[in-house]
Coordinates of C-alpha atoms and ligand atoms in Angstrom, one line a residue:
M1 CA 14.0 -19.1 -0.2
K2 CA 17.1 -17.4 1.0
I3 CA 15.9 -14.6 3.3
G4 CA 17.9 -11.8 4.9
I5 CA 16.8 -10.0 8.1
I6 CA 18.4 -6.7 9.2
G7 CA 17.8 -5.7 12.8
L8 CA 17.5 -8.8 15.1
G9 CA 15.2 -7.5 17.8
L10 CA 11.6 -8.3 18.7
I11 CA 10.2 -8.2 15.2
G12 CA 13.3 -9.3 13.2
G13 CA 14.0 -12.1 15.6
S14 CA 10.4 -13.4 15.7
L15 CA 10.3 -13.4 11.9
G16 CA 13.6 -15.3 11.8
L17 CA 12.2 -18.0 14.1
D18 CA 9.0 -18.5 12.1
L19 CA 10.7 -18.3 8.6
R20 CA 13.3 -20.9 9.6
D21 CA 10.4 -23.1 10.9
R22 CA 8.8 -22.9 7.4
G23 CA 12.1 -24.2 5.8
H24 CA 13.7 -21.0 4.6
I25 CA 17.4 -20.3 5.0
V26 CA 17.7 -17.1 7.1
F27 CA 20.7 -14.8 7.2
G28 CA 20.8 -12.0 9.8
V29 CA 22.5 -8.7 10.2
S30 CA 22.4 -6.6 13.4
R31 CA 24.3 -3.7 14.9
K32 CA 26.0 -5.6 17.7
E33 CA 28.2 -8.6 17.4
S34 CA 26.8 -10.0 20.6
T35 CA 23.2 -9.9 19.1
C36 CA 24.4 -11.8 16.1
Q37 CA 25.9 -14.5 18.3
R38 CA 22.7 -14.7 20.3
A39 CA 20.6 -15.0 17.2
I40 CA 22.6 -18.0 16.1
E41 CA 22.3 -19.6 19.6
K42 CA 18.6 -19.1 19.7
G43 CA 18.1 -20.6 16.2
I44 CA 16.8 -17.4 14.8
V45 CA 19.2 -17.4 11.8
E46 CA 21.7 -19.9 10.3
Q47 CA 24.4 -17.2 10.0
A48 CA 24.6 -13.6 11.3
S49 CA 27.0 -10.7 10.8
I50 CA 27.3 -7.0 11.5
N51 CA 28.3 -6.6 7.8
I52 CA 25.4 -5.7 5.6
S53 CA 27.1 -7.0 2.4
S54 CA 26.7 -10.5 3.8
L55 CA 23.2 -10.4 2.4
A56 CA 24.2 -9.9 -1.3
N57 CA 22.9 -13.4 -2.4
V58 CA 19.5 -13.6 -0.8
D59 CA 16.0 -13.5 -2.5
I60 CA 14.3 -11.1 -0.1
I61 CA 15.4 -8.8 2.7
F62 CA 13.3 -7.7 5.7
I63 CA 14.5 -4.4 7.2
C64 CA 13.5 -4.6 10.9
T65 CA 15.6 -1.8 12.4
P66 CA 14.0 1.1 14.4
I67 CA 11.9 3.2 12.1
G68 CA 14.3 6.1 11.8
L69 CA 17.0 3.8 10.4
I70 CA 15.1 2.0 7.7
Y71 CA 15.9 4.4 4.8
S72 CA 19.6 4.8 5.7
T73 CA 19.9 1.0 6.0
L74 CA 18.4 0.6 2.5
K75 CA 20.9 3.2 1.2
Q76 CA 23.8 1.2 2.6
L77 CA 22.3 -2.1 1.3
V78 CA 21.7 -1.2 -2.3
T79 CA 25.3 -0.4 -3.2
D80 CA 26.0 -4.1 -4.1
L81 CA 22.5 -5.6 -4.4
N82 CA 21.2 -7.4 -7.5
P83 CA 18.0 -5.6 -8.8
E84 CA 16.1 -8.9 -8.5
V85 CA 16.3 -8.8 -4.7
I86 CA 13.0 -7.8 -3.1
V87 CA 13.4 -5.5 -0.1
T88 CA 10.6 -5.0 2.4
D89 CA 10.4 -3.3 5.8
V90 CA 8.3 -3.7 8.9
G91 CA 8.0 -0.1 10.0
S92 CA 4.9 0.9 11.9
V93 CA 4.4 4.1 9.7
K94 CA 4.4 3.7 5.9
T95 CA 4.1 7.0 3.9
P96 CA 7.6 8.5 4.4
I97 CA 9.3 5.1 4.3
V98 CA 7.5 3.9 1.1
Q99 CA 8.1 7.3 -0.6
Q100 CA 11.8 7.4 0.1
C101 CA 12.6 3.7 -0.2
S102 CA 10.6 3.1 -3.5
A103 CA 12.4 6.0 -5.1
L104 CA 15.7 4.3 -4.2
W105 CA 14.9 0.7 -4.9
D106 CA 12.3 -0.3 -7.6
N107 CA 11.8 -3.7 -6.0
F108 CA 10.8 -2.3 -2.6
V109 CA 7.5 -3.4 -1.0
G110 CA 6.3 -1.6 2.2
G111 CA 4.9 -3.8 4.9
H112 CA 3.7 -3.7 8.5
P113 CA 3.1 -6.9 10.5
M114 CA 0.8 -5.6 13.3
A115 CA 1.9 -7.8 16.1
G116 CA 4.1 -7.0 19.1
T117 CA 4.7 -7.2 22.8
A118 CA 5.8 -4.6 25.4
E119 CA 9.3 -6.0 25.2
Q120 CA 12.2 -5.2 22.9
G121 CA 15.4 -6.7 21.7
I122 CA 16.5 -10.2 20.7
E123 CA 15.5 -11.8 24.0
A124 CA 11.9 -10.8 23.3
A125 CA 11.8 -12.7 20.0
Q126 CA 9.2 -15.5 20.0
K127 CA 7.6 -18.0 17.7
N128 CA 4.1 -17.5 16.2
L129 CA 4.1 -13.8 17.0
F130 CA 2.4 -13.0 13.7
K131 CA -0.2 -15.8 13.9
N132 CA -3.8 -14.4 13.4
A133 CA -2.4 -10.9 13.3
P134 CA -2.9 -8.4 10.4
Y135 CA 0.0 -8.0 8.0
V136 CA -0.5 -4.8 6.0
I137 CA 1.2 -4.5 2.6
T138 CA 1.4 -1.0 1.1
P139 CA 2.5 -1.1 -2.5
T140 CA 2.6 1.9 -4.9
E141 CA 1.4 1.7 -8.5
K142 CA 5.0 0.9 -9.6
T143 CA 5.6 -1.9 -7.1
P144 CA 6.3 -5.2 -9.1
K145 CA 3.2 -7.4 -8.8
N146 CA 5.3 -10.5 -8.4
S147 CA 7.2 -9.1 -5.5
I148 CA 3.9 -8.2 -3.7
K149 CA 2.7 -11.8 -4.3
I150 CA 5.9 -13.3 -2.8
L151 CA 5.6 -11.1 0.3
E152 CA 1.9 -12.0 0.7
N153 CA 2.7 -15.7 0.5
L154 CA 5.4 -15.4 3.1
A155 CA 3.2 -13.4 5.4
Q156 CA 0.3 -15.9 4.9
S157 CA 2.7 -18.7 5.8
L158 CA 3.2 -17.0 9.2
G159 CA -0.6 -17.3 9.8
S160 CA -1.2 -13.6 9.3
T161 CA -4.2 -12.0 7.6
I162 CA -3.1 -9.9 4.7
Y163 CA -4.5 -6.4 4.0
N164 CA -3.4 -4.3 1.0
C165 CA -3.8 -0.5 1.0
S166 CA -2.0 2.7 0.2
P167 CA 0.6 3.9 2.6
E168 CA -1.5 7.0 3.3
S169 CA -4.6 4.9 4.2
H170 CA -2.5 2.7 6.5
D171 CA -1.1 5.7 8.3
Q172 CA -4.5 7.4 8.8
A173 CA -6.1 4.1 10.0
V174 CA -3.3 3.4 12.5
A175 CA -3.4 7.1 13.6
W176 CA -7.1 6.5 14.6
I177 CA -6.8 3.2 16.4
S178 CA -3.2 3.1 17.7
H179 CA -1.5 6.5 17.8
L180 CA -4.5 8.7 18.9
P181 CA -5.2 6.3 21.8
V182 CA -1.6 6.7 23.1
I183 CA -1.9 10.5 23.0
I184 CA -5.3 10.6 24.6
S185 CA -4.3 8.1 27.3
A186 CA -1.1 10.1 28.1
S187 CA -3.2 13.3 28.3
L188 CA -5.5 11.5 30.7
I189 CA -2.6 10.7 33.1
A190 CA -1.1 14.2 32.7
S191 CA -4.6 15.9 33.3
C192 CA -5.1 13.9 36.5
L193 CA -1.6 14.8 37.7
G194 CA -2.6 18.4 37.1
E195 CA -5.0 18.4 40.1
T196 CA -3.7 21.1 42.4
E197 CA -5.6 20.1 45.5
E198 CA -3.1 17.7 47.3
I199 CA -5.8 15.8 49.2
V200 CA -7.9 15.2 46.1
L201 CA -4.8 14.1 44.0
K202 CA -3.8 11.6 46.7
L203 CA -7.3 10.3 47.1
A204 CA -7.7 9.9 43.3
Q205 CA -4.4 7.8 43.2
Q206 CA -5.7 5.6 46.0
L207 CA -9.1 5.1 44.4
A208 CA -8.0 4.5 40.8
S209 CA -9.1 1.0 39.7
S210 CA -9.8 -1.1 36.7
G211 CA -11.3 1.7 34.6
F212 CA -8.3 3.9 35.1
R213 CA -6.0 1.0 34.5
D214 CA -7.6 0.2 31.1
T215 CA -7.7 3.8 29.9
S216 CA -4.2 4.8 31.0
R217 CA -2.4 1.6 29.8
V218 CA -1.2 2.8 26.4
G219 CA -0.3 6.3 27.8
G220 CA 2.0 4.7 30.3
G221 CA 4.0 2.8 27.7
N222 CA 7.4 3.3 26.1
P223 CA 7.9 7.1 25.5
E224 CA 10.3 6.5 22.6
L225 CA 7.5 4.7 20.7
G226 CA 5.0 7.5 21.3
V227 CA 7.5 10.1 20.0
M228 CA 8.2 7.9 16.9
M229 CA 4.5 7.7 16.1
A230 CA 4.1 11.5 16.4
K231 CA 7.3 12.2 14.5
Y232 CA 6.8 9.9 11.5
N233 CA 3.0 10.0 11.4
K234 CA 2.5 13.7 12.2
T235 CA -0.1 14.7 9.6
A236 CA -2.4 11.7 10.1
L237 CA -2.1 12.0 13.9
L238 CA -2.9 15.7 13.9
H239 CA -5.9 15.0 11.7
A240 CA -7.2 12.4 14.2
L241 CA -6.5 14.7 17.1
Q242 CA -8.5 17.5 15.5
G243 CA -11.4 15.1 15.1
Y244 CA -11.0 14.1 18.7
R245 CA -10.9 17.8 19.9
Q246 CA -14.1 18.6 18.0
Q247 CA -15.8 15.6 19.6
L248 CA -14.6 16.5 23.0
E249 CA -15.9 20.1 22.6
Q250 CA -19.3 18.8 21.5
I251 CA -19.5 16.6 24.6
M252 CA -18.4 19.5 26.9
D253 CA -21.1 21.6 25.3
K254 CA -23.8 19.0 25.9
I255 CA -22.8 18.7 29.6
D256 CA -22.6 22.4 30.0
K257 CA -26.0 22.9 28.5
E258 CA -27.4 19.9 30.5
Q259 CA -28.5 18.2 27.3
W260 CA -28.8 14.9 29.0
D261 CA -30.9 13.2 26.2
S262 CA -28.4 14.2 23.6
L263 CA -25.5 12.9 25.7
E264 CA -27.3 9.6 26.3
E265 CA -27.9 9.3 22.5
L266 CA -24.2 9.7 21.9
L267 CA -23.2 7.2 24.6
T268 CA -25.8 4.7 23.3
M269 CA -24.3 5.0 19.8
T270 CA -20.7 4.5 21.1
Q271 CA -21.8 1.5 23.3
E272 CA -23.4 -0.1 20.2
R273 CA -20.7 0.6 17.7
R274 CA -17.5 -0.1 19.7
S275 CA -17.7 -3.6 18.5
L276 CA -17.1 -2.4 14.9
F277 CA -13.5 -1.9 15.9
I278 CA -13.1 -4.8 18.4
S279 CA -14.7 -7.6 16.3
P280 CA -15.3 -6.0 12.8
P281 CA -17.4 -7.6 10.1
Q282 CA -14.9 -9.3 7.6
Ligands
NAP301 P1 13.7 -3.8 18.7 O1 13.3 -5.0 19.5 O2 14.4 -2.7 19.4 O3 14.7 -4.3 17.5 C1 15.4 -3.5 16.6 C2 16.8 -4.1 16.5 O4 17.5 -3.5 15.5 C3 17.6 -3.9 17.8 O5 17.5 -5.0 18.6 C4 19.0 -3.6 17.3 O6 19.9 -4.8 17.6 C5 18.9 -3.6 15.8 N1 19.5 -2.4 15.2 C6 19.5 -1.1 15.7 N2 20.2 -0.3 14.8 C7 20.6 -1.1 13.8 C8 21.4 -0.9 12.7 N3 21.9 0.3 12.4 N4 21.7 -1.9 11.8 C9 21.2 -3.2 12.1 N5 20.5 -3.5 13.2 C10 20.2 -2.4 14.0 O7 12.5 -3.1 17.9 P2 11.2 -3.8 17.3 O8 10.1 -3.6 18.2 O9 11.6 -5.1 16.7 O10 10.9 -2.8 16.1 C11 11.6 -2.9 14.8 C12 10.8 -2.3 13.7 O11 9.5 -3.0 13.8 C13 10.5 -0.8 13.9 O12 10.6 -0.2 12.6 C14 9.0 -0.8 14.3 O13 8.3 0.3 13.8 C15 8.5 -2.1 13.7 N6 7.3 -2.7 14.4 C16 7.4 -2.8 15.8 C17 6.3 -3.4 16.5 C18 6.3 -3.5 18.0 O14 5.2 -3.7 18.6 N7 7.4 -3.5 18.6 C19 5.2 -3.9 15.8 C20 5.2 -3.8 14.4 C21 6.3 -3.2 13.7 P3 21.3 -4.7 18.3 O15 21.6 -3.3 18.6 O16 21.1 -5.6 19.5 O17 22.2 -5.3 17.2

């Protein structure tokens, strides 16, 4: 197939490497000329340009720009695009993107390859990033079935496991397992920093070890990504935070009332059921 990729960073670059490996012809578009040059040097694409109209003759286009630019990129793209061309995106939040993009382009299929690293930009692109990772596809009732199938086949060829669901279910699920943990973890760090007793604060910093390292990791990540999650997945994240607040209040109440048996029951349940998220039944 002839494949276009817009946004040659971590995700777009990694897709290019794998798709070329599978024998496809890949054309790239990025914002900077220097990134386009680098993409050719690294073998990510056969040709690259800063001009979006260079993708007029491809079969499918992956929009891999930062999330806030996906819709405006599609708007620029569709002016001279043949209606047969499938357009998909890789954005980490789906509801607002799928709503806007499907209204603009009938042949739009929302997608989210759930793989990544802490790095960004073209130098972070790597082969096999999507192997054994989930690839979520979020069609609407109107999405052409054949276009969904083509995207599924491509994602499968990368070694990904395909999941199909509505954009809303995707956003609520990632709010629980990805976006909520970032906010909780950030709140943990901020709460500890709120200790007013200088000696205690310093001692806590000196004593912090593996438990703190594990629970604070995602709260100490890229602030831009955290803001993106909150901005584009506000409703689902607030729903998850409300559930979390309720849970926290119940735990505080048990501790305050010294209901140790009840607290132990809860902690036994969480100990047993954590595995449902870490290695779920298929
Ligand atoms: P990234 O490494 O920063 O790559 C995005 C690239 O887009 C940049 O390197 C930039 O390249 C290019 N770009 C920026 N504005 C552009 C424009 N107007 N037109 C064309 N290209 C433009 O970010 P990423 O991590 O790959 O994320 C990209 C998308 O993947 C996001 O929508 C994100 O939600 C999604 N996603 C990310 C992850 C993750 O873990 N990172 C996982 C799954 C999905 P130049 O400026 O160098 O040209």
